[in-house]
PDB file of C-alpha atoms in Angstrom:
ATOM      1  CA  UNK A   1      11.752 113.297  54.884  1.00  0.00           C
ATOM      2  CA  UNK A   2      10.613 109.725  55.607  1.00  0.00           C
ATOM      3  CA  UNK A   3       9.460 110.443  58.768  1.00  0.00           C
ATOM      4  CA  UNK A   4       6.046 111.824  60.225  1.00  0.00           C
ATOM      5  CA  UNK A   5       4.062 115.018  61.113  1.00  0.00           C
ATOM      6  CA  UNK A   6       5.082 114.039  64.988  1.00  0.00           C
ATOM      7  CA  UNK A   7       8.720 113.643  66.365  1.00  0.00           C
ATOM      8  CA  UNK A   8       8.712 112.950  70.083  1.00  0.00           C
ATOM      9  CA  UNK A   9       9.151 111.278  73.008  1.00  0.00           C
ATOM     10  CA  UNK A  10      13.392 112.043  73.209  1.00  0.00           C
ATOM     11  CA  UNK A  11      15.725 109.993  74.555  1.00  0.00           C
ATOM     12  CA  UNK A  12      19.922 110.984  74.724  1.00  0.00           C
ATOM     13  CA  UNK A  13      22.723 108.143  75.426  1.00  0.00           C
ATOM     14  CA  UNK A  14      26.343 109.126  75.661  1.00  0.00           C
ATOM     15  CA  UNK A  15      29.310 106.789  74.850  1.00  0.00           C
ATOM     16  CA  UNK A  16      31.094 109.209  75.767  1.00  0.00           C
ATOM     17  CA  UNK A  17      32.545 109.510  72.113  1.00  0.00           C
ATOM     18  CA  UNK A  18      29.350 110.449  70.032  1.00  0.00           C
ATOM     19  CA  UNK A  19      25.504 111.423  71.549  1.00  0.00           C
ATOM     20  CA  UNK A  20      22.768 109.550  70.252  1.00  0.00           C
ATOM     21  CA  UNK A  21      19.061 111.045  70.340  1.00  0.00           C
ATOM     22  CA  UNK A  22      16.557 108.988  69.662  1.00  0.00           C
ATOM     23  CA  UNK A  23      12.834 109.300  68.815  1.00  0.00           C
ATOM     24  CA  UNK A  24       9.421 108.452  67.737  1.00  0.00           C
ATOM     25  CA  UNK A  25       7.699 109.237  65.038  1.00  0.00           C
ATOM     26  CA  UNK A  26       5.522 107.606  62.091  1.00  0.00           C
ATOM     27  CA  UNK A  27       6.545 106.180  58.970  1.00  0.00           C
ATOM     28  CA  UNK A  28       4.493 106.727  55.509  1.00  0.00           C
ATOM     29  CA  UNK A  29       2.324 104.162  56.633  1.00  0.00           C
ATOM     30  CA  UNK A  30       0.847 105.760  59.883  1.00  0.00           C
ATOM     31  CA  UNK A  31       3.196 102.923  62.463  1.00  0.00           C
ATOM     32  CA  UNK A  32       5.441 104.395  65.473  1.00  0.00           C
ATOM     33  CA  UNK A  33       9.075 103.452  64.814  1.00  0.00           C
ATOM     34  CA  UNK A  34      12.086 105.326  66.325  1.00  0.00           C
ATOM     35  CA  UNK A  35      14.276 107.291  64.815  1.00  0.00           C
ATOM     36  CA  UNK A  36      18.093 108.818  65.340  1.00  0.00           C
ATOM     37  CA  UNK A  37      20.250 111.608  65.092  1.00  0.00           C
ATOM     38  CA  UNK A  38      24.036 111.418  65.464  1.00  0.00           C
ATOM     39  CA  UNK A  39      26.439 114.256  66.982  1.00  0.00           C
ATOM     40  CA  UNK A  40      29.955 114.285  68.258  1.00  0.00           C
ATOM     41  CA  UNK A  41      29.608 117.873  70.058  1.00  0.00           C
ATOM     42  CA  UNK A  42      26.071 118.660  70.719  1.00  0.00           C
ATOM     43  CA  UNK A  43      25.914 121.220  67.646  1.00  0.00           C
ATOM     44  CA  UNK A  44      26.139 119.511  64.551  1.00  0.00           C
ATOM     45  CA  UNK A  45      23.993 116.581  64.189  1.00  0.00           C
ATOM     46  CA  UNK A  46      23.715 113.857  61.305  1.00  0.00           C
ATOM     47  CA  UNK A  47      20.554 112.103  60.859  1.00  0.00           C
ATOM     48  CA  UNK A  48      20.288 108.342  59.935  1.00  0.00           C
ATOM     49  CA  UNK A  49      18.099 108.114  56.894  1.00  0.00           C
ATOM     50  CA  UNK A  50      15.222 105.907  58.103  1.00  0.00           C
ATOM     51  CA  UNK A  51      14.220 104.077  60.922  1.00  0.00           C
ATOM     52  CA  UNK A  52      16.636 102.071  63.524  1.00  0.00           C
ATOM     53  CA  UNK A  53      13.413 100.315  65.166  1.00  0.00           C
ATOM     54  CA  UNK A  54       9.972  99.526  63.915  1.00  0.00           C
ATOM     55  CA  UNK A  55       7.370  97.002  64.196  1.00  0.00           C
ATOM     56  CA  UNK A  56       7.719  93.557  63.125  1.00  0.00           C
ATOM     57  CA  UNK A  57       5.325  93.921  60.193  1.00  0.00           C
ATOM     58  CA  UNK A  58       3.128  91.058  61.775  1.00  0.00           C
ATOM     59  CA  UNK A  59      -0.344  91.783  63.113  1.00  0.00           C
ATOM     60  CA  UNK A  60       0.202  88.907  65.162  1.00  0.00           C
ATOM     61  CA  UNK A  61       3.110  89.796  66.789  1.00  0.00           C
ATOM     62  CA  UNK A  62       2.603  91.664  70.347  1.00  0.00           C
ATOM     63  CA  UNK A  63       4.941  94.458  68.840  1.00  0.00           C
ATOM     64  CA  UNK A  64       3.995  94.129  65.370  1.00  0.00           C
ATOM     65  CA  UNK A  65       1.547  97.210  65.044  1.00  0.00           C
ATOM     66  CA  UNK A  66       4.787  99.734  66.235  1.00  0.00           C
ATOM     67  CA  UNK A  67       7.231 101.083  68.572  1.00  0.00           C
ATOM     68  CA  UNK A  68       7.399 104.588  70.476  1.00  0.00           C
ATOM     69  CA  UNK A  69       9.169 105.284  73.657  1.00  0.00           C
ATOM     70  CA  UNK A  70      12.567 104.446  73.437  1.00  0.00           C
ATOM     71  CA  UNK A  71      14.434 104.317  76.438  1.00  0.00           C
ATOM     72  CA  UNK A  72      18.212 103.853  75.509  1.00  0.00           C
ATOM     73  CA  UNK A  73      20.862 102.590  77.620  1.00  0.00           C
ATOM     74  CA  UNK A  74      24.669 102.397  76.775  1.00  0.00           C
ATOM     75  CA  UNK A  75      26.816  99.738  79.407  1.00  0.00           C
ATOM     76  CA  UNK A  76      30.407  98.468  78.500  1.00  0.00           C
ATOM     77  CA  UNK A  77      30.342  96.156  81.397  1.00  0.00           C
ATOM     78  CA  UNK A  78      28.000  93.945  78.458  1.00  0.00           C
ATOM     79  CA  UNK A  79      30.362  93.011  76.164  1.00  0.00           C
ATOM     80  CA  UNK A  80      27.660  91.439  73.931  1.00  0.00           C
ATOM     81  CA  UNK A  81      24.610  94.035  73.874  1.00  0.00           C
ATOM     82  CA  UNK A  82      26.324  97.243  75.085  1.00  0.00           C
ATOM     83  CA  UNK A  83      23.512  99.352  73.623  1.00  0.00           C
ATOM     84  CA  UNK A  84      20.253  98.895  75.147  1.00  0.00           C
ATOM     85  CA  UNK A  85      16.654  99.896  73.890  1.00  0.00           C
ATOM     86  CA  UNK A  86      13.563  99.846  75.660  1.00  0.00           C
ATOM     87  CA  UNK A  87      10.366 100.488  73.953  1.00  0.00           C
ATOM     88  CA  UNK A  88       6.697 100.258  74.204  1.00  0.00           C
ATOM     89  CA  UNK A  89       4.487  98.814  71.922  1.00  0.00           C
ATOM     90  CA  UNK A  90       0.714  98.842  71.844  1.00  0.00           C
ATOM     91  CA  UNK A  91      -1.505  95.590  70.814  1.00  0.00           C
ATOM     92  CA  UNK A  92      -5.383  96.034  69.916  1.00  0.00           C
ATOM     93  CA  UNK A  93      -7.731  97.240  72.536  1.00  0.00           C
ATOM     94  CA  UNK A  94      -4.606  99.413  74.022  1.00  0.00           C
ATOM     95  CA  UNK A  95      -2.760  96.458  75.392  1.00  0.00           C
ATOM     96  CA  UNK A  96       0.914  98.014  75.769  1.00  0.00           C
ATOM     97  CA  UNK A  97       3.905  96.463  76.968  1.00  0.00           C
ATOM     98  CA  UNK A  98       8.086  96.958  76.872  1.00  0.00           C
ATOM     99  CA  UNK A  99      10.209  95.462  74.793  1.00  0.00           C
ATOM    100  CA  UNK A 100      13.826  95.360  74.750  1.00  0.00           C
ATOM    101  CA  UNK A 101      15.797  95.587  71.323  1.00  0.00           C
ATOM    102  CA  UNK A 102      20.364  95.401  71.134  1.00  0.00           C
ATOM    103  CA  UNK A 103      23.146  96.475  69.689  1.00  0.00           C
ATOM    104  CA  UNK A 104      26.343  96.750  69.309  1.00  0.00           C
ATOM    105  CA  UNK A 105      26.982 100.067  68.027  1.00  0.00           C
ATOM    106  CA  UNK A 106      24.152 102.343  68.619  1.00  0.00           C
ATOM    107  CA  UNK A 107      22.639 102.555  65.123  1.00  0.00           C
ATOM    108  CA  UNK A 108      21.820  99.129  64.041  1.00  0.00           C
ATOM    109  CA  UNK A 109      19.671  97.243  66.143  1.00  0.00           C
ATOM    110  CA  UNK A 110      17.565  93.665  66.536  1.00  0.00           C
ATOM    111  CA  UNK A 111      15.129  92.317  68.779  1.00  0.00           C
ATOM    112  CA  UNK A 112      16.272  90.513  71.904  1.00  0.00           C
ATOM    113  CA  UNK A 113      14.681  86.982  71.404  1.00  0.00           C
ATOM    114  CA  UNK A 114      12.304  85.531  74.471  1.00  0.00           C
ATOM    115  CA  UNK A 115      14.008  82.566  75.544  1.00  0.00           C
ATOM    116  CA  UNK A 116      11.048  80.920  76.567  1.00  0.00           C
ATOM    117  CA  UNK A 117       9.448  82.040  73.042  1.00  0.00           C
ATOM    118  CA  UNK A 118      11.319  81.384  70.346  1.00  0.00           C
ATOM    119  CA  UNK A 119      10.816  83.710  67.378  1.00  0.00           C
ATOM    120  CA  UNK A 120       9.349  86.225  69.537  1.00  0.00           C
ATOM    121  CA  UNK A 121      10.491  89.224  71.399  1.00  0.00           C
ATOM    122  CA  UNK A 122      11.742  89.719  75.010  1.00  0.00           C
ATOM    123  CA  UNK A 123       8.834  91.581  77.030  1.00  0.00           C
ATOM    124  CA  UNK A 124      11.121  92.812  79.257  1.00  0.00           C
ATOM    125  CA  UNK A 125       8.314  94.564  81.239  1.00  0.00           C
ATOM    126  CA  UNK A 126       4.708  92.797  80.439  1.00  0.00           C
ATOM    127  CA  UNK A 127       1.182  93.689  81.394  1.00  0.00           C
ATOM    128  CA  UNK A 128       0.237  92.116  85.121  1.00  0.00           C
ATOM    129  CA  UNK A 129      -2.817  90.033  85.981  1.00  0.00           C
ATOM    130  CA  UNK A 130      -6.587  90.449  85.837  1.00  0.00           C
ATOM    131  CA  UNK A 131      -7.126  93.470  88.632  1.00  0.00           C
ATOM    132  CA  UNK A 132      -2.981  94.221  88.878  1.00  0.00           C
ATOM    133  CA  UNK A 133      -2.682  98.758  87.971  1.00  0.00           C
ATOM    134  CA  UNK A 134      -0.754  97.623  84.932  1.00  0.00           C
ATOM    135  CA  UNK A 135      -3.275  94.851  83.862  1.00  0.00           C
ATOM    136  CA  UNK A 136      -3.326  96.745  80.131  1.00  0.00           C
ATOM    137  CA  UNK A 137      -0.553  99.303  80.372  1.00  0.00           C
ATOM    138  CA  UNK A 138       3.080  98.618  81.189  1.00  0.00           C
ATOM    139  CA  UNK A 139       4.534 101.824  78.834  1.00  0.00           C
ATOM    140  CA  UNK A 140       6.648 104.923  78.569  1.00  0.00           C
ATOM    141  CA  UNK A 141       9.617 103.360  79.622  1.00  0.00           C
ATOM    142  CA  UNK A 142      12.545 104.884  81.561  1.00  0.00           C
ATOM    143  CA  UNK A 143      15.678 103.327  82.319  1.00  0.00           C
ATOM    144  CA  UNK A 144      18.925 103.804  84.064  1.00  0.00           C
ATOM    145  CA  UNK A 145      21.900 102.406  85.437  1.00  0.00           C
ATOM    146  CA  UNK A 146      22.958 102.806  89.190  1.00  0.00           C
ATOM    147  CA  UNK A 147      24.548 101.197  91.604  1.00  0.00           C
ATOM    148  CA  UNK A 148      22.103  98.334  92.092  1.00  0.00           C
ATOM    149  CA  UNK A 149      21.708  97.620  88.899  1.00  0.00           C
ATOM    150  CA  UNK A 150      19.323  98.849  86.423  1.00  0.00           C
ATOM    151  CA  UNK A 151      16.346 100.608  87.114  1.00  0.00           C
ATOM    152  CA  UNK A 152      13.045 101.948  85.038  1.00  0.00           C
ATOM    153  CA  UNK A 153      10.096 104.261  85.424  1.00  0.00           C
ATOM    154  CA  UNK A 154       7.151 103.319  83.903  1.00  0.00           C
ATOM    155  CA  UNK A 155       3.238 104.063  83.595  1.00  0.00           C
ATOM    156  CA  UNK A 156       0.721 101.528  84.544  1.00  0.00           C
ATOM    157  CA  UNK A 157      -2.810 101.359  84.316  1.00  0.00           C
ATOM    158  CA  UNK A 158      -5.647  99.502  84.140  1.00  0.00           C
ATOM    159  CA  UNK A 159      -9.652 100.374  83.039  1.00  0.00           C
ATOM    160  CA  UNK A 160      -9.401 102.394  86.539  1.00  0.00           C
ATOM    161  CA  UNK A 161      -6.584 103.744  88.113  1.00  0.00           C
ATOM    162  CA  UNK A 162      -2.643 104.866  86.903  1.00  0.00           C
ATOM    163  CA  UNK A 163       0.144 105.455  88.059  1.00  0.00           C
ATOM    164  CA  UNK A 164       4.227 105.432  87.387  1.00  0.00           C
ATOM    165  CA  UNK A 165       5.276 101.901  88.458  1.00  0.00           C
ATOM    166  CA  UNK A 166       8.916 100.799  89.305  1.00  0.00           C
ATOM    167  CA  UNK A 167      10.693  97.880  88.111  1.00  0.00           C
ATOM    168  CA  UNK A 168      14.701  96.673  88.723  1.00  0.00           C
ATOM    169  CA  UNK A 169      17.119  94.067  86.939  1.00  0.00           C
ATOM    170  CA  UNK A 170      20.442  92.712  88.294  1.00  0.00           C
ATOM    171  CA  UNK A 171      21.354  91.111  85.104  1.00  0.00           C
ATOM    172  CA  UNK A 172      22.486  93.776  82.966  1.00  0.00           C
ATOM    173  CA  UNK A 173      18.787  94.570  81.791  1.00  0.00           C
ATOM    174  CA  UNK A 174      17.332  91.346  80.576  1.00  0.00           C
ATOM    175  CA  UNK A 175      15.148  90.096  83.664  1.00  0.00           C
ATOM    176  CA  UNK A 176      12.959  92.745  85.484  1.00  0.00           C
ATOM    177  CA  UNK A 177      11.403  92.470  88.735  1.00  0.00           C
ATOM    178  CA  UNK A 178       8.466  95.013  89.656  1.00  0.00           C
ATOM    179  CA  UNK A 179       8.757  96.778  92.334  1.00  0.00           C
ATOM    180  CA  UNK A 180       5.824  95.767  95.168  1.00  0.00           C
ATOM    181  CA  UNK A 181       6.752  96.266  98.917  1.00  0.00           C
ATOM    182  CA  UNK A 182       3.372  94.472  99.704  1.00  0.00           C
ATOM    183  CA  UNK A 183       2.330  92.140  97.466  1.00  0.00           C
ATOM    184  CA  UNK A 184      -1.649  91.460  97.861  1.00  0.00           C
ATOM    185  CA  UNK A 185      -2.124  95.030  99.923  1.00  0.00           C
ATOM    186  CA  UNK A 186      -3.424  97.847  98.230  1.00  0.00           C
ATOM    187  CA  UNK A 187      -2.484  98.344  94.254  1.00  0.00           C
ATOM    188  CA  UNK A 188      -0.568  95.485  92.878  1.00  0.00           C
ATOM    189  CA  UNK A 189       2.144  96.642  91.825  1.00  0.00           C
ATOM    190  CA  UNK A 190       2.517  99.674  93.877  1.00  0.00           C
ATOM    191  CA  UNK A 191       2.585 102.563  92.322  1.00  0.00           C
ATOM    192  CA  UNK A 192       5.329 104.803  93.035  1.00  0.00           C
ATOM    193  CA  UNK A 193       2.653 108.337  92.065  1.00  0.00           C
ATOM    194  CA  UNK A 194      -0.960 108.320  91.205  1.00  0.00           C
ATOM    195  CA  UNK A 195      -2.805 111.425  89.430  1.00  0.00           C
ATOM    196  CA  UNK A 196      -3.783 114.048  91.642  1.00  0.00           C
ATOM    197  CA  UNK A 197      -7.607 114.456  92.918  1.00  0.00           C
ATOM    198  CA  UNK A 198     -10.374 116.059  90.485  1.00  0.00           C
ATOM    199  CA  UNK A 199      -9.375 119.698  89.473  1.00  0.00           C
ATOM    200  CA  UNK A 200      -5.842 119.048  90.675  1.00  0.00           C
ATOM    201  CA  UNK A 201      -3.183 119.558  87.402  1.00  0.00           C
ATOM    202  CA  UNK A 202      -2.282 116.439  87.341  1.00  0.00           C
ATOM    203  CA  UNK A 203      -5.543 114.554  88.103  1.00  0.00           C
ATOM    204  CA  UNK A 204      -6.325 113.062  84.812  1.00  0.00           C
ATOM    205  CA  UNK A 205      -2.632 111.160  83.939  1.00  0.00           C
ATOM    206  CA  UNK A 206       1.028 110.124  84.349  1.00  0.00           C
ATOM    207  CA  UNK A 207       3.700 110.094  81.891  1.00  0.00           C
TER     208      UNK A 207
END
């Protein structure tokens, strides 16, 4: 198999024609790409032979070290990008931010390009300012579609505290706002849950 000892993090989109379940794993080389498997009934399932997403190759590159945590999205009311993938990737020194990645079919998929960056790739959710709870995590994306628009779960942290943060788009997924009732009060942004206190289950991390 091509892929690694790990397959995690899970993510299911319907079409409402075929399922697509997508994952994380490792390649040969040690890097977190995603991979997919295919089914048209939830019993038999065909797996693509290799990755659909991986890092750009370049150390340089804010997701060039690897991808994990796919968060897929599928909207017809984008004619252009109706397949939506939101991933995190993490940077030296455990900088990790979301990216956002297209397609038109499910199976092959590119990079959305920054438009403010040419040649590099949308953050679609990026790592807040010195002191902000998501100063060097923005990760584990989770996304969804409601009636407001699109919505997505995700963990922040900084060197202190963590929590699972909130952010919204209008525009079919490409511009994200995060969510922050009271911006300057208290953590910036505001988390929606923080770890429990010491001995508590949950008092170490979110995810």
């Amino acid at each position: 198999d091509w892929y690694g000892a790990r397959v995690e993090q899970p993510a299911l989109v319907d079409d409402g024609s075929t399922v697509g379940l997508y994952y994380a794993t490792e390649d040969a080389g040690g890097l977190a790409v995603v991979g997919l498997l295919t089914t048209p009934d939830m019993v038999d399932w065909t797996e693509f032979g290799g990755p659909v997403l991986e890092g750009t190759g370049d150390p340089s590159d804010w997701d060039g070290q690897g991808v994990s945590s796919p968060s897929v999205v599928y909207d017809p009311a984008d004619l252009d990008n109706p397949y939506k993938m939101y991933f995190a990737a993490e940077r030296p020194a455990g900088v990790t931010e979301i990216g956002l990645a297209v397609s038109s079919d499910g199976t092959t998929w590119g990079r959305y390009e920054d438009p403010g960056a040419p040649g590099e790739t949308l953050r679609a959710v990026a790592v807040g300012q010195p002191g902000d709870l998501d100063e060097v995590v923005a990760g584990d994306p989770h996304v969804w579609i409601d009636g407001d628009g699109y919505q997505m779960l995700y963990t922040c942290s900084n060197t202190f505290a963590a929590g699972l943060c909130l952010a919204s788009s209008t525009d079919l997924g490409y511009t994200w706002s995060k969510w922050d009732p009271e911006p300057g009060v208290g953590m910036d942004p505001e988390p929606l849950l923080i770890p429990g206190g010491p001995g508590e289950w949950d008092g170490l991390d979110l995810g």
